[in-house]
PDB file of C-alpha atoms in Angstrom:
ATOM      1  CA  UNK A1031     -62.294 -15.751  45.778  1.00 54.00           C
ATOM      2  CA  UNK A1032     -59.805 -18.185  45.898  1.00 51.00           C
ATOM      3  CA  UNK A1033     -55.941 -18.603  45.879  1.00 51.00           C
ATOM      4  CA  UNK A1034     -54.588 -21.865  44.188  1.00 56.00           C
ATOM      5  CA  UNK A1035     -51.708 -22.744  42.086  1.00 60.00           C
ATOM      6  CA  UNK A1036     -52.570 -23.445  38.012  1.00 63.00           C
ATOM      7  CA  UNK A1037     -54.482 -20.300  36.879  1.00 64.00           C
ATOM      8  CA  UNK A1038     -53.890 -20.691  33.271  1.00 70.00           C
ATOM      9  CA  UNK A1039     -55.680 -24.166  32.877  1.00 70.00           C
ATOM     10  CA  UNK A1040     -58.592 -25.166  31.992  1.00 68.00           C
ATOM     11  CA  UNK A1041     -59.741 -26.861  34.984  1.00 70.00           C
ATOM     12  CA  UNK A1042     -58.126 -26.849  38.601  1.00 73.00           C
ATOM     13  CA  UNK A1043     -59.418 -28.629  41.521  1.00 76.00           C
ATOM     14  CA  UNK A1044     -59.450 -26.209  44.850  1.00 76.00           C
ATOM     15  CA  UNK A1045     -60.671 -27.423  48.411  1.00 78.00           C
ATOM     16  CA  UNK A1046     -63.646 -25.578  49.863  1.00 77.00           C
ATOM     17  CA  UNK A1047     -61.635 -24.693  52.700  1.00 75.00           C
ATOM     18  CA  UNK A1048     -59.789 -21.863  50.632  1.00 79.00           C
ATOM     19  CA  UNK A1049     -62.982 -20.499  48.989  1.00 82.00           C
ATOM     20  CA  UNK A1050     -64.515 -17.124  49.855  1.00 86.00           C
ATOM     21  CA  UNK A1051     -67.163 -14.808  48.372  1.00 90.00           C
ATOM     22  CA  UNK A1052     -65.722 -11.638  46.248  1.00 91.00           C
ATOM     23  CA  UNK A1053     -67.046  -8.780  47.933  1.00 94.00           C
ATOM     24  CA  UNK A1054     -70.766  -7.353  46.991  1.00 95.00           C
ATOM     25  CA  UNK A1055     -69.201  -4.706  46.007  1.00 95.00           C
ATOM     26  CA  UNK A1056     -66.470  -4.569  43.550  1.00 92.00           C
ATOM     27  CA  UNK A1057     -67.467  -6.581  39.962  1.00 89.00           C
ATOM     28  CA  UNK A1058     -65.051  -9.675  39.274  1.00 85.00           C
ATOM     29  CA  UNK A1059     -62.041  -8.311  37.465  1.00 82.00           C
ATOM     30  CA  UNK A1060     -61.330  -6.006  40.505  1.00 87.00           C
ATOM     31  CA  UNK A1061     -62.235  -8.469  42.722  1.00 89.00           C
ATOM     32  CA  UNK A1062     -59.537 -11.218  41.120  1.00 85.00           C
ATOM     33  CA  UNK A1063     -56.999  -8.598  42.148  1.00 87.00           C
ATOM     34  CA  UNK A1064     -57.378  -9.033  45.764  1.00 91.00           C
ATOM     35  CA  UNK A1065     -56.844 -12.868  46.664  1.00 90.00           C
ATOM     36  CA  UNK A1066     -52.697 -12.740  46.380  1.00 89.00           C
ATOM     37  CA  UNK A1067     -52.005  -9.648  47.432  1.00 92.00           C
ATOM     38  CA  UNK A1068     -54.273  -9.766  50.221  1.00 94.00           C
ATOM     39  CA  UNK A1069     -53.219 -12.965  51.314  1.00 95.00           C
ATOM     40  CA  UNK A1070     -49.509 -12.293  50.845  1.00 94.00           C
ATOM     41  CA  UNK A1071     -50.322  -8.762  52.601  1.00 96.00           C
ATOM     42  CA  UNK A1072     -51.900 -11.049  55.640  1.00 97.00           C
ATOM     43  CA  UNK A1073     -49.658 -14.026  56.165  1.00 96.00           C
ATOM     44  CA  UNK A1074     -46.943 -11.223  56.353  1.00 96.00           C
ATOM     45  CA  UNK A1075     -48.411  -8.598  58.866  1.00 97.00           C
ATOM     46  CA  UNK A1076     -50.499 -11.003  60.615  1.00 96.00           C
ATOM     47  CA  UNK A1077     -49.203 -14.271  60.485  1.00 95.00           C
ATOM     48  CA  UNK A1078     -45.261 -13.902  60.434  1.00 94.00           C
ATOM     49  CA  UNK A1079     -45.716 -10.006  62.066  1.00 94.00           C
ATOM     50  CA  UNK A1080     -47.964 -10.771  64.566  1.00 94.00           C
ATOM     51  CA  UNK A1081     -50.070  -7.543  63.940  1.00 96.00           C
ATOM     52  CA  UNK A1082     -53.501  -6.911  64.766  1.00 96.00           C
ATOM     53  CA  UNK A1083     -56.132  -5.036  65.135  1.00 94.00           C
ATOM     54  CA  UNK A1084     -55.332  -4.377  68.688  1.00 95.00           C
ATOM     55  CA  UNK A1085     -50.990  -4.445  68.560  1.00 95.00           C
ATOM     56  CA  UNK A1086     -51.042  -2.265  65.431  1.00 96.00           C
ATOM     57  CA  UNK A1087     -52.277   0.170  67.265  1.00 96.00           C
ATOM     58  CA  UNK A1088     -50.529   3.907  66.727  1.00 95.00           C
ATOM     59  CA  UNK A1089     -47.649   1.514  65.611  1.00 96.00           C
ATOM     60  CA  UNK A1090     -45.085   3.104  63.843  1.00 97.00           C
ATOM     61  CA  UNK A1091     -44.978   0.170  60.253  1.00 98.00           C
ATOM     62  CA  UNK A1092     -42.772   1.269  57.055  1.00 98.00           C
ATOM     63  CA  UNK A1093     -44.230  -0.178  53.878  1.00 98.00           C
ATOM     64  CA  UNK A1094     -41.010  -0.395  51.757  1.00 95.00           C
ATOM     65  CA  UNK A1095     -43.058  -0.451  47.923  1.00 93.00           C
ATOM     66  CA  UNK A1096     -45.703   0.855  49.083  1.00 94.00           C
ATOM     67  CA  UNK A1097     -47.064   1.896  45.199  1.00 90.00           C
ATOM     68  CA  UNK A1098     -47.135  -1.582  43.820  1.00 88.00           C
ATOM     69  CA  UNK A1099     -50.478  -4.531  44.299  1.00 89.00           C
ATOM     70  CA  UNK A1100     -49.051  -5.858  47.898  1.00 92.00           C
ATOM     71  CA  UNK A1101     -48.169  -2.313  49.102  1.00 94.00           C
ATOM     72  CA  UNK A1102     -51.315  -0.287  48.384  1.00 94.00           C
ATOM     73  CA  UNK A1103     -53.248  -3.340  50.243  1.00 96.00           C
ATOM     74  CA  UNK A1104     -51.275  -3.133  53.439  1.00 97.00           C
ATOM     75  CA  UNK A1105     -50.991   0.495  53.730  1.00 98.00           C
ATOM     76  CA  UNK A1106     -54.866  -0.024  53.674  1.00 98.00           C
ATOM     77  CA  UNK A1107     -55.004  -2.974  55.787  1.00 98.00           C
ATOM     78  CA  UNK A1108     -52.691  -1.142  58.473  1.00 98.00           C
ATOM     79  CA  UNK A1109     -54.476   1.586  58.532  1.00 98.00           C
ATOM     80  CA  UNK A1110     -57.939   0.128  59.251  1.00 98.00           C
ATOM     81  CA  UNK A1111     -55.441  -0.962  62.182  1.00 98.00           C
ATOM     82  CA  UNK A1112     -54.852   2.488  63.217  1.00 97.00           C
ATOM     83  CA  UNK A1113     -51.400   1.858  62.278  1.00 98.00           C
ATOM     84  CA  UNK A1114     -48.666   5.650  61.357  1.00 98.00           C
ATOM     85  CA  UNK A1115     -47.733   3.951  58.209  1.00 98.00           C
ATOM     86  CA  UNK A1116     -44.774   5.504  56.190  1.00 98.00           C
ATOM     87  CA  UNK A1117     -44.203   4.205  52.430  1.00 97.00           C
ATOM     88  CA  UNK A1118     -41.792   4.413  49.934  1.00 95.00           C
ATOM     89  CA  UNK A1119     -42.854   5.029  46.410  1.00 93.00           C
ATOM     90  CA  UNK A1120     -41.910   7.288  43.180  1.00 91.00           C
ATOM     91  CA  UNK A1121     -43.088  11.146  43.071  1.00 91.00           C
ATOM     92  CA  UNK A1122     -46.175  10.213  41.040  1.00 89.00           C
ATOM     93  CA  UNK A1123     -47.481   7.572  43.308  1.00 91.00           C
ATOM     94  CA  UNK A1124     -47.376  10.274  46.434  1.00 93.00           C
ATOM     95  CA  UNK A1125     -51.768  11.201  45.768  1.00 94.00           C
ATOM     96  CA  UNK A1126     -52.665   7.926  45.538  1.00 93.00           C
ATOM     97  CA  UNK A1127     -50.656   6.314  48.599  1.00 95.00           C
ATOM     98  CA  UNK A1128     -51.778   9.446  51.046  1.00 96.00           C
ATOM     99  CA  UNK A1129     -55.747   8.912  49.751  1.00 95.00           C
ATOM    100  CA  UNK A1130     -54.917   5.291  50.989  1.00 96.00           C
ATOM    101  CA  UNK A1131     -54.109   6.693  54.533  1.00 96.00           C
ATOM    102  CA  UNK A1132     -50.797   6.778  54.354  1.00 97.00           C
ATOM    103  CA  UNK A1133     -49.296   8.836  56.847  1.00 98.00           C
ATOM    104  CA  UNK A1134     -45.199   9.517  55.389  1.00 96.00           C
ATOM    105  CA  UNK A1135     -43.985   9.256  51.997  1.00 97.00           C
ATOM    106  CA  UNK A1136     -40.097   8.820  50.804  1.00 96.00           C
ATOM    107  CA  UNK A1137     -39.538   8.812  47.176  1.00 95.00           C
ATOM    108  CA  UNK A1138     -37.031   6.795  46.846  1.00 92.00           C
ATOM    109  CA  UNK A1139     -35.611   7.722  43.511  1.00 91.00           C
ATOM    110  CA  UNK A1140     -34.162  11.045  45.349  1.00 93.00           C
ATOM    111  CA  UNK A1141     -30.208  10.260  46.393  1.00 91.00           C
ATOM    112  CA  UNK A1142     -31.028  10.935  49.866  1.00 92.00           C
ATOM    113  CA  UNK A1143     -34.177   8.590  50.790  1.00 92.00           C
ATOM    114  CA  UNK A1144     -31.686   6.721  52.297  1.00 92.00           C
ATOM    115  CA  UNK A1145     -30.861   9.307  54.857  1.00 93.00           C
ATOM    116  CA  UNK A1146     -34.723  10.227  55.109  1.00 94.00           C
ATOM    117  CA  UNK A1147     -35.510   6.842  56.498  1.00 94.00           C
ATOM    118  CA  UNK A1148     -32.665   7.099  59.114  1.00 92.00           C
ATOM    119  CA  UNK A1149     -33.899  10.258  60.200  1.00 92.00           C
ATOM    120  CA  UNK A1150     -37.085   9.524  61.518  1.00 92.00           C
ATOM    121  CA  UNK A1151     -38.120   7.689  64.582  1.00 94.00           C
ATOM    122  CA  UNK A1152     -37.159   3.884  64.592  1.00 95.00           C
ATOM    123  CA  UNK A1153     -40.070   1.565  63.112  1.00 96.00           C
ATOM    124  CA  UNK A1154     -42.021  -0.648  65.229  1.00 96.00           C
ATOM    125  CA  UNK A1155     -43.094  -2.878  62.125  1.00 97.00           C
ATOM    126  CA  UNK A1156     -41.174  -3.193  58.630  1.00 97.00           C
ATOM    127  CA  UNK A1157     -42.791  -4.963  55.563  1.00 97.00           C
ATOM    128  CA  UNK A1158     -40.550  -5.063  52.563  1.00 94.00           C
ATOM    129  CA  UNK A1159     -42.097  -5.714  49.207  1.00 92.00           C
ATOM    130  CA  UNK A1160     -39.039  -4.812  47.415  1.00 89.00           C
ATOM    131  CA  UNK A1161     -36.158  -7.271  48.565  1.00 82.00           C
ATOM    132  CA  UNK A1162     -32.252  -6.412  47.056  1.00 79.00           C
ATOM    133  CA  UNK A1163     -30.191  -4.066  49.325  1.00 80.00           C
ATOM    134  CA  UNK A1164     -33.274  -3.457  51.417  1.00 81.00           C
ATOM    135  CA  UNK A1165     -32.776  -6.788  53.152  1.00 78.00           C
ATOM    136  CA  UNK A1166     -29.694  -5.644  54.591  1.00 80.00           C
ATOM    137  CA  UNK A1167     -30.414  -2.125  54.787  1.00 87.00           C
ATOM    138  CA  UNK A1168     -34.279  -2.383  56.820  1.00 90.00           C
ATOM    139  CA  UNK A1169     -33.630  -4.158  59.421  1.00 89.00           C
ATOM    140  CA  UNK A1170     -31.671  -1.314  60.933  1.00 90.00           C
ATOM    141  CA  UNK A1171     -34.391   0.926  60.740  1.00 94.00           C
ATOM    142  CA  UNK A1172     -36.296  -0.800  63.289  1.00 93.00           C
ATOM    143  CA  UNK A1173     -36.492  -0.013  67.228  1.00 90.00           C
ATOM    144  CA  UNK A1174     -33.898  -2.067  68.915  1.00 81.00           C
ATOM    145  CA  UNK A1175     -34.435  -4.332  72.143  1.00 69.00           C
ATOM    146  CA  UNK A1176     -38.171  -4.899  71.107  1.00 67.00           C
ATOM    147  CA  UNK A1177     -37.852  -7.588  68.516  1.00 74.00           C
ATOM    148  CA  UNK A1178     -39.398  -5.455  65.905  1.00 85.00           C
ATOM    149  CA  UNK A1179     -40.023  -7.450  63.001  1.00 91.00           C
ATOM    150  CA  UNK A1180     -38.757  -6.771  59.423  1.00 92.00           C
ATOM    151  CA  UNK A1181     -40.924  -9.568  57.369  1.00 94.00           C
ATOM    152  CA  UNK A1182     -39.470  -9.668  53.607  1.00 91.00           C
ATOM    153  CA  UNK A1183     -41.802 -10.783  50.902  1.00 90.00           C
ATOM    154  CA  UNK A1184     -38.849 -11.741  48.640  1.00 84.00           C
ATOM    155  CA  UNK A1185     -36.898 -14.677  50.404  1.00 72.00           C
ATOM    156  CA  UNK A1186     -33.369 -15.507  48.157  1.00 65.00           C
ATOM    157  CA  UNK A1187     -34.812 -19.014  47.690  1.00 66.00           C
ATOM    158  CA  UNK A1188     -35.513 -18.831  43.981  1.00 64.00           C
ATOM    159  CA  UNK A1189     -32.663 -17.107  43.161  1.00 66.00           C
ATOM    160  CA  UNK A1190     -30.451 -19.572  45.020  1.00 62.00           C
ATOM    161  CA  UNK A1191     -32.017 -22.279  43.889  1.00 68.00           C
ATOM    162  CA  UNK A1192     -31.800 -21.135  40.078  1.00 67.00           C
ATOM    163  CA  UNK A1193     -28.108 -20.327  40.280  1.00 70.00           C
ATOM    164  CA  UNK A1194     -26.956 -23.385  42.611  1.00 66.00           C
ATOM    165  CA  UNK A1195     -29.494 -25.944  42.345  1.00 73.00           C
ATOM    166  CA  UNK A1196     -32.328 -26.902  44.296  1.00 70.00           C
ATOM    167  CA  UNK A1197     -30.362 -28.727  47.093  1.00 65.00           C
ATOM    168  CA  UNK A1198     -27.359 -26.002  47.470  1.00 72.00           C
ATOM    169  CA  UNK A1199     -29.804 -23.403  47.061  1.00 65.00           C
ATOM    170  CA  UNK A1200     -31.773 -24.173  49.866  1.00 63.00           C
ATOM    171  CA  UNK A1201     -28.760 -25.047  52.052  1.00 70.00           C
ATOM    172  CA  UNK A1202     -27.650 -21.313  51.340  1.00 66.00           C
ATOM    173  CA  UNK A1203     -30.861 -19.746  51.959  1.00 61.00           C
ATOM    174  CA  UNK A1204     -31.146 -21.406  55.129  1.00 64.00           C
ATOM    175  CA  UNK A1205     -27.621 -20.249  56.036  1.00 66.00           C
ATOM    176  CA  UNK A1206     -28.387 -16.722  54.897  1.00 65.00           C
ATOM    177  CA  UNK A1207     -31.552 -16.941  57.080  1.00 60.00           C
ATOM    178  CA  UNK A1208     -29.377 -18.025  60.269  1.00 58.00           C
ATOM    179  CA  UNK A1209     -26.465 -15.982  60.077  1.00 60.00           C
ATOM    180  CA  UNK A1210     -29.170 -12.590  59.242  1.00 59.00           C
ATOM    181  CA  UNK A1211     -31.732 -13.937  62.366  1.00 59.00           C
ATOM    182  CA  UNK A1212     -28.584 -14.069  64.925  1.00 56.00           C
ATOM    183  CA  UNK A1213     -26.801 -11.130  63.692  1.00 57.00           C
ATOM    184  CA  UNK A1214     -30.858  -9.280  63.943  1.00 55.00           C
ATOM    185  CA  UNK A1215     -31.433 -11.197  67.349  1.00 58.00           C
ATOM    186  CA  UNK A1216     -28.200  -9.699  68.655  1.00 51.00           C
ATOM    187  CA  UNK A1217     -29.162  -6.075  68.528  1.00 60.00           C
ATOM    188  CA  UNK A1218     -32.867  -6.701  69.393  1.00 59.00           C
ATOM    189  CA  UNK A1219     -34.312  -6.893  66.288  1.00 71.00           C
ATOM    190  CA  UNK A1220     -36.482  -9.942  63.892  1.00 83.00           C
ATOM    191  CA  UNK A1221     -36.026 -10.889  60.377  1.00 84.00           C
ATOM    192  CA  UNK A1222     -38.800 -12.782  59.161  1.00 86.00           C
ATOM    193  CA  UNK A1223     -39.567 -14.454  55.969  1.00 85.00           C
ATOM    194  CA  UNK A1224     -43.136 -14.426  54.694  1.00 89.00           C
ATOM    195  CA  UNK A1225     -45.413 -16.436  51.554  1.00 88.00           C
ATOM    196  CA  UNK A1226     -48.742 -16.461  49.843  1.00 88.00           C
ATOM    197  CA  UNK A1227     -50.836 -18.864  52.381  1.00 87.00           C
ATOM    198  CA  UNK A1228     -54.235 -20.141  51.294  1.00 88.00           C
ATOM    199  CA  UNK A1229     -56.585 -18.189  54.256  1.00 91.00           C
ATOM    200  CA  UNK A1230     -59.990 -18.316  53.515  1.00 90.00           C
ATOM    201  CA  UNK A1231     -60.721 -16.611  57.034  1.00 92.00           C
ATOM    202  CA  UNK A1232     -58.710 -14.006  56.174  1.00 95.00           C
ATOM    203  CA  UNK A1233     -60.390 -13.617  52.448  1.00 94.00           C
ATOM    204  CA  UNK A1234     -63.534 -13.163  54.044  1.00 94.00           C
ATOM    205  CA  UNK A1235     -62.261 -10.523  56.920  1.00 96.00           C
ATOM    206  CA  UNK A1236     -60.804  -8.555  53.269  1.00 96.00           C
ATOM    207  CA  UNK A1237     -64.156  -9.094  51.354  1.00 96.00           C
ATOM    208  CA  UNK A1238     -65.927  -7.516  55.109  1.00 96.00           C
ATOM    209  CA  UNK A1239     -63.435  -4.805  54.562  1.00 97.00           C
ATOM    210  CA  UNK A1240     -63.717  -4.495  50.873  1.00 97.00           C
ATOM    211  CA  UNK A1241     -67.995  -3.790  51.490  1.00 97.00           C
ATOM    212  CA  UNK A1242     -67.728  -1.326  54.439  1.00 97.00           C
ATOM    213  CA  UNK A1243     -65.216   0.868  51.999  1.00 96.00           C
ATOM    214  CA  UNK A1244     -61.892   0.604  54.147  1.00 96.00           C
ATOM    215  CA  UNK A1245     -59.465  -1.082  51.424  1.00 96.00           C
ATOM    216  CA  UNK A1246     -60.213  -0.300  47.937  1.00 94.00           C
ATOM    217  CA  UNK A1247     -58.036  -2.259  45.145  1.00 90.00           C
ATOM    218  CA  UNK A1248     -55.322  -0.543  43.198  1.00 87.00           C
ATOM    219  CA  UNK A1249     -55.477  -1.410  39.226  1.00 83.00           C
ATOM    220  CA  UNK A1250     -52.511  -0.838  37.428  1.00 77.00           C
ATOM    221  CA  UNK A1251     -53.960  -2.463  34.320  1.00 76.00           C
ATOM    222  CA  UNK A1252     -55.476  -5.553  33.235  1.00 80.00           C
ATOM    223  CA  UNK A1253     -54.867  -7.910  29.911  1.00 78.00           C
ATOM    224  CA  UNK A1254     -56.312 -10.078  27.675  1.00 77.00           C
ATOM    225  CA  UNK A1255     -55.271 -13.428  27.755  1.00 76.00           C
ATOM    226  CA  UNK A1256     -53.709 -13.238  24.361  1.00 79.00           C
ATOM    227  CA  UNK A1257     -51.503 -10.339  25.695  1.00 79.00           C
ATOM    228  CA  UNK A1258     -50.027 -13.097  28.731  1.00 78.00           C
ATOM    229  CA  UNK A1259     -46.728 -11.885  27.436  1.00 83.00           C
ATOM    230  CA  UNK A1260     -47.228  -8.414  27.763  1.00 82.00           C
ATOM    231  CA  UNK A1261     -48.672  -8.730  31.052  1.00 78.00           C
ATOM    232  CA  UNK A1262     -45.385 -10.727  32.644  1.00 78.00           C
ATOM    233  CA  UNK A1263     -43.521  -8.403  30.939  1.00 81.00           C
ATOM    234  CA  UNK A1264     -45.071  -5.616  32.715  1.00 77.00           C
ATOM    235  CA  UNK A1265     -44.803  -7.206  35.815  1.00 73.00           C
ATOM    236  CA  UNK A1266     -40.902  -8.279  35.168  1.00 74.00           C
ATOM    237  CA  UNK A1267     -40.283  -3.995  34.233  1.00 73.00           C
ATOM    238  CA  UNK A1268     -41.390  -3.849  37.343  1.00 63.00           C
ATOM    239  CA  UNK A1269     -38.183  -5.004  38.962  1.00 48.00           C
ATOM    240  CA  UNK A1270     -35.683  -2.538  38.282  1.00 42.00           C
ATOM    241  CA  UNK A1271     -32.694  -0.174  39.901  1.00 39.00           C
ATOM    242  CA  UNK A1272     -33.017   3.268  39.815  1.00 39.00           C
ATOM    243  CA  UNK A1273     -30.415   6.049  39.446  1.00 36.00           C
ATOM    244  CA  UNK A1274     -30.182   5.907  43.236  1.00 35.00           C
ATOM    245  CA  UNK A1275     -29.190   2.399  43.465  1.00 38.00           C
ATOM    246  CA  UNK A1276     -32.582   1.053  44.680  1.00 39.00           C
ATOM    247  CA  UNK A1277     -34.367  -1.531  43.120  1.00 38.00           C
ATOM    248  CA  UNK A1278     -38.276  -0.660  42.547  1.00 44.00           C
ATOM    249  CA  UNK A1279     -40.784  -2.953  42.555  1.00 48.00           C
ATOM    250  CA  UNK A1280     -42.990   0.065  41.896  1.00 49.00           C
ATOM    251  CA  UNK A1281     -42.212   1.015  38.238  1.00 49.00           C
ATOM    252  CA  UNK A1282     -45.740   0.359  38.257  1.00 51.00           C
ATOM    253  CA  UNK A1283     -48.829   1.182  40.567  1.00 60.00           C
ATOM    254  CA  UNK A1284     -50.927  -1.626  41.820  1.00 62.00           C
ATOM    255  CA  UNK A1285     -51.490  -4.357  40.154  1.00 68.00           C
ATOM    256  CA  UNK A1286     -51.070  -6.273  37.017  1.00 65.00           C
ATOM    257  CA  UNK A1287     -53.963  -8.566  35.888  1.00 66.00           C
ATOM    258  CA  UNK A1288     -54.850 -11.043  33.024  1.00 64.00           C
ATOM    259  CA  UNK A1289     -58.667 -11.325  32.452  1.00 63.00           C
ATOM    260  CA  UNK A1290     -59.966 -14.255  31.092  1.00 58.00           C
ATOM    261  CA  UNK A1291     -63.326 -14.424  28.967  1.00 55.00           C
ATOM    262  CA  UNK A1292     -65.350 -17.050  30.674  1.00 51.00           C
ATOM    263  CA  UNK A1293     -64.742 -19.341  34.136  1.00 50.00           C
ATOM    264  CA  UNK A1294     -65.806 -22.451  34.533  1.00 50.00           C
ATOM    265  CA  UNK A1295     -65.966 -24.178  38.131  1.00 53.00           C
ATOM    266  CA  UNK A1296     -67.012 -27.689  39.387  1.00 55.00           C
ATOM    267  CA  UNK A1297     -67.361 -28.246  42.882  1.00 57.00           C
ATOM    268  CA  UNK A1298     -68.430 -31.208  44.900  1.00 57.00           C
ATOM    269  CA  UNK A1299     -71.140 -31.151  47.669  1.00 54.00           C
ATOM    270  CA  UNK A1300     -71.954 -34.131  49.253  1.00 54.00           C
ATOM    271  CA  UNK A1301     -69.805 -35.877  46.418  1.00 57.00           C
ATOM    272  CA  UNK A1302     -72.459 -34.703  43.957  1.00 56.00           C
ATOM    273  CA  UNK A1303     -70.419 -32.051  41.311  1.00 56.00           C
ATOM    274  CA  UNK A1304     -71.858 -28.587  39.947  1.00 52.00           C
ATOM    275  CA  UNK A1305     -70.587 -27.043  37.020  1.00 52.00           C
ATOM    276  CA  UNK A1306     -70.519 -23.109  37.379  1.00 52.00           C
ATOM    277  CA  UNK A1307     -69.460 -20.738  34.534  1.00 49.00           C
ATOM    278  CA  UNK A1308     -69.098 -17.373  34.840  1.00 48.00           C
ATOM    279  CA  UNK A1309     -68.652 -14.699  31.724  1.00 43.00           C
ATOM    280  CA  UNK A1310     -67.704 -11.591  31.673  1.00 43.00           C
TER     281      UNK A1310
END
């Protein structure tokens, strides 16, 4: 497994360094699901959280998305932390999130999920897969005088960047990220940003994981490579309010995948290159 920018062409040169073996057991389409979510899931609870197996620990951690490709994989990933994970997700996804472990479900297309998530006992630990008015509306969910972390997965810098420019975008994302991590700081509480990060340690802790049947991936559904469009379009539906004013990033549950009929690979040992193509 590897994660690297330029899937769609024909040829991409990767480093060793951010290789890993797919796990034993799961065949390569499922497997191909696990690099960016897991490493997205990772950088974000791990890296930018600090979570572990040892501070997770009967940590209260709210999953906002929990029913979508980065959400089913850290529910799972928490809870082989011993993490109380609560989730959000639509009334449909509730059987599959609690077979992952999950310990609370909201659905948040009912008008008072809102009020749900006040309710309960103050989070120790906030992912949010989701972005929109959950990146004001999160961080006050979390226990105060800690510096409990809310990490976002969905920074403003794209959108910024596409309405102002790249150079005003940036500026304004930075701002955003000041005036939110002082205003946060203030009360006791962390508002982190977090990326994809190349890890190939971490692919092979999720590959360990993957074998001894602790995180399972979630398929929504996979397509052909003449059906690209269809697939981004799936993924794009994806992104859409609600009657109750939320925006979902869970229209659909897991994830979305494009399967390719052959690989080919060439990596250099020693200098000396090997061609390896895979079918399937």
């Amino acid at each position: 497994m590897a994660g690297h920018q330029g899937s769609h062409a024909e040829y991409i040169a990767v480093s060793s360094n951010i290789i890993s073996h797919k796990p034993k057991t799961l065949p390569h389409v499922e497997s191909a699901s696990l690099p960016y979510v897991s490493l997205t899931a990772w950088a974000a609870i791990k890296t930018v959280g600090n979570l572990n197996r040892s501070s997770a620990n009967r940590k209260r951690c709210l999953v906002i998305g929990g029913s979508g490709g980065l959400g089913t994989f850290a529910i799972q990933l928490l809870k082989t932390w011993n993490a109380h994970v609560t989730a959000t997700c639509r009334s449909d996804a509730v059987e599959l999130l609690s077979r992952l472990g999950a310990d609370f479900l909201v659905d948040y297309t009912e008008p008072d999920f809102r009020q749900q998530l006040k309710a309960s006992e103050r989070f120790d630990f906030i992912l949010d897969c989701v972005g929109g008015e959950y990146h004001s509306f999160a961080p006050k969910l979390l226990r105060q005088g800690r510096l409990a972390p809310c990490v976002t997965v969905v920074s403003p810098v794209l959108k910024n960047t596409d309405e102002h420019g790249l150079v005003p975008g940036f500026l304004l994302s930075a701002c955003d990220a000041a005036r939110t991590t002082i205003k946060e700081l203030v009360e006791g509480r962390s508002v982190r940003w977090a990326f994809f990060y190349q890890n190939a340690t971490a692919l092979k802790e999720v590959a360990a994981k993957v074998d001894a049947g602790k995180i399972k991936p979630v398929l929504d559904e996979t397509f052909s490579f003449e059906a690209a469009r269809d697939a981004y379009q799936k993924v794009k539906d994806g992104h859409l309010p609600t009657e109750s004013g939320a925006w979902s990033s869970e229209a659909r549950v897991g994830s979305v995948l494009l399967r390719f009929r052959c690989y080919i690979f060439r990596i250099f040992v020693n200098s000396v290159p090997y061609q390896l193509r895979l079918h399937y």
